[in-house]
Coordinates of C-alpha atoms in Angstrom, one line a residue:
M1 CA 14.0 -6.4 -10.2
K2 CA 13.6 -7.5 -6.7
A3 CA 11.0 -6.8 -4.0
S4 CA 10.5 -8.1 -0.5
L5 CA 7.9 -8.1 2.2
N6 CA 9.1 -8.5 5.7
N7 CA 7.2 -9.5 8.9
Y8 CA 4.0 -10.4 7.1
R9 CA 1.6 -11.6 9.8
Q10 CA 0.7 -15.0 8.5
A11 CA 2.4 -18.4 8.9
P12 CA 4.9 -19.3 6.1
R13 CA 3.3 -22.6 5.6
K14 CA 0.1 -20.9 4.5
V15 CA 1.9 -18.3 2.3
R16 CA 3.9 -21.0 0.5
L17 CA 0.6 -22.5 -0.8
V18 CA 0.1 -19.3 -2.8
T19 CA 3.7 -18.7 -3.9
D20 CA 4.0 -22.2 -5.2
L21 CA 1.2 -21.5 -7.6
I22 CA 2.8 -18.6 -9.3
K23 CA 6.5 -19.7 -9.3
G24 CA 8.0 -19.6 -12.8
K25 CA 5.0 -18.0 -14.4
S26 CA 4.8 -14.9 -16.5
V27 CA 3.8 -11.7 -14.8
E28 CA 0.4 -11.3 -16.5
K29 CA -0.5 -14.9 -15.8
A30 CA 0.5 -14.6 -12.1
K31 CA -1.5 -11.4 -11.7
T32 CA -4.7 -12.9 -13.0
E33 CA -4.2 -16.0 -10.9
L34 CA -3.6 -14.0 -7.7
A35 CA -6.6 -11.8 -8.4
H36 CA -9.0 -14.7 -8.5
L37 CA -7.5 -16.8 -5.7
S38 CA -9.4 -17.0 -2.5
K39 CA -6.5 -17.2 -0.1
R40 CA -5.7 -14.4 2.3
A41 CA -2.0 -14.2 1.3
S42 CA -2.9 -13.5 -2.4
T43 CA -3.6 -9.8 -1.9
P44 CA -0.2 -8.9 -0.3
I45 CA 1.6 -11.1 -2.8
L46 CA -0.1 -9.3 -5.7
K47 CA 0.9 -5.9 -4.2
L48 CA 4.5 -7.3 -3.9
L49 CA 4.4 -8.4 -7.5
N50 CA 3.2 -4.9 -8.6
S51 CA 6.0 -3.4 -6.6
A52 CA 8.6 -5.6 -8.3
I53 CA 7.1 -4.6 -11.7
A54 CA 7.4 -0.9 -10.7
N55 CA 11.1 -1.5 -9.7
S56 CA 11.8 -3.1 -13.1
N57 CA 10.3 -0.1 -14.8
L58 CA 12.3 2.3 -12.7
N59 CA 15.7 0.5 -12.7
L60 CA 15.8 -1.2 -16.1
N61 CA 13.4 1.0 -18.1
E62 CA 11.6 -2.3 -18.9
S63 CA 8.1 -1.0 -19.7
D64 CA 7.0 -4.2 -21.5
K65 CA 5.5 -6.4 -18.8
N66 CA 5.1 -9.3 -21.3
N67 CA 8.8 -10.0 -21.2
L68 CA 8.9 -10.5 -17.4
F69 CA 8.5 -13.7 -15.5
I70 CA 8.9 -14.7 -11.8
K71 CA 12.4 -16.0 -11.6
S72 CA 12.2 -16.9 -7.9
I73 CA 9.9 -16.4 -5.0
S74 CA 10.8 -17.6 -1.5
V75 CA 9.0 -17.5 1.8
D76 CA 11.1 -17.6 4.9
K77 CA 10.2 -17.8 8.6
G78 CA 10.1 -14.4 10.3
I79 CA 9.9 -13.5 14.0
V80 CA 7.5 -15.4 16.2
L81 CA 5.4 -13.3 18.5
K82 CA 4.8 -15.2 21.8
R83 CA 1.6 -14.6 23.6
S84 CA -0.3 -16.6 26.2
M85 CA -3.9 -17.7 26.7
P86 CA -5.2 -18.0 30.3
R87 CA -6.3 -21.5 31.2
A88 CA -7.8 -23.2 34.2
H89 CA -6.2 -23.1 37.6
G90 CA -4.2 -20.0 36.9
R91 CA -2.1 -21.5 34.1
A92 CA -1.1 -19.9 30.9
F93 CA -0.8 -21.8 27.6
P94 CA 1.6 -20.4 24.9
I95 CA 0.3 -19.0 21.6
H96 CA 2.8 -18.5 18.8
K97 CA 1.9 -15.9 16.2
H98 CA 4.1 -16.6 13.1
T99 CA 5.3 -14.1 10.6
S100 CA 6.8 -14.5 7.1
H101 CA 9.5 -12.9 5.0
I102 CA 8.6 -13.0 1.2
K103 CA 11.3 -12.3 -1.4
L104 CA 10.4 -12.0 -5.1
E105 CA 12.7 -11.7 -8.1
L106 CA 11.7 -11.0 -11.6
A107 CA 13.7 -11.7 -14.8
R108 CA 13.4 -11.0 -18.5
K109 CA 12.6 -13.8 -21.0
S110 CA 15.4 -14.3 -23.4

């Protein structure tokens, strides 16, 4: 019951603020919390959670969502897109556009 999102175009530091809120919670509690959160990363993480739930239904025939909880969710650094901003006297200042890799794993409550 795993799902992953690669090269999400937001810095890992900002995405970790959202993932730390739902780590270890039940699926239903995490879905309601993500639906009412005002951070930009909450929408793709909610889609990722729904994907992991669909994977559990497909692979384990686990149709009861009440037994599932978020076992682990990790945010790793992805590739860094390097751009430049023109500055005075013909110089160029670097701009780094960070990406994130998000890995989500669900488990059954015993």
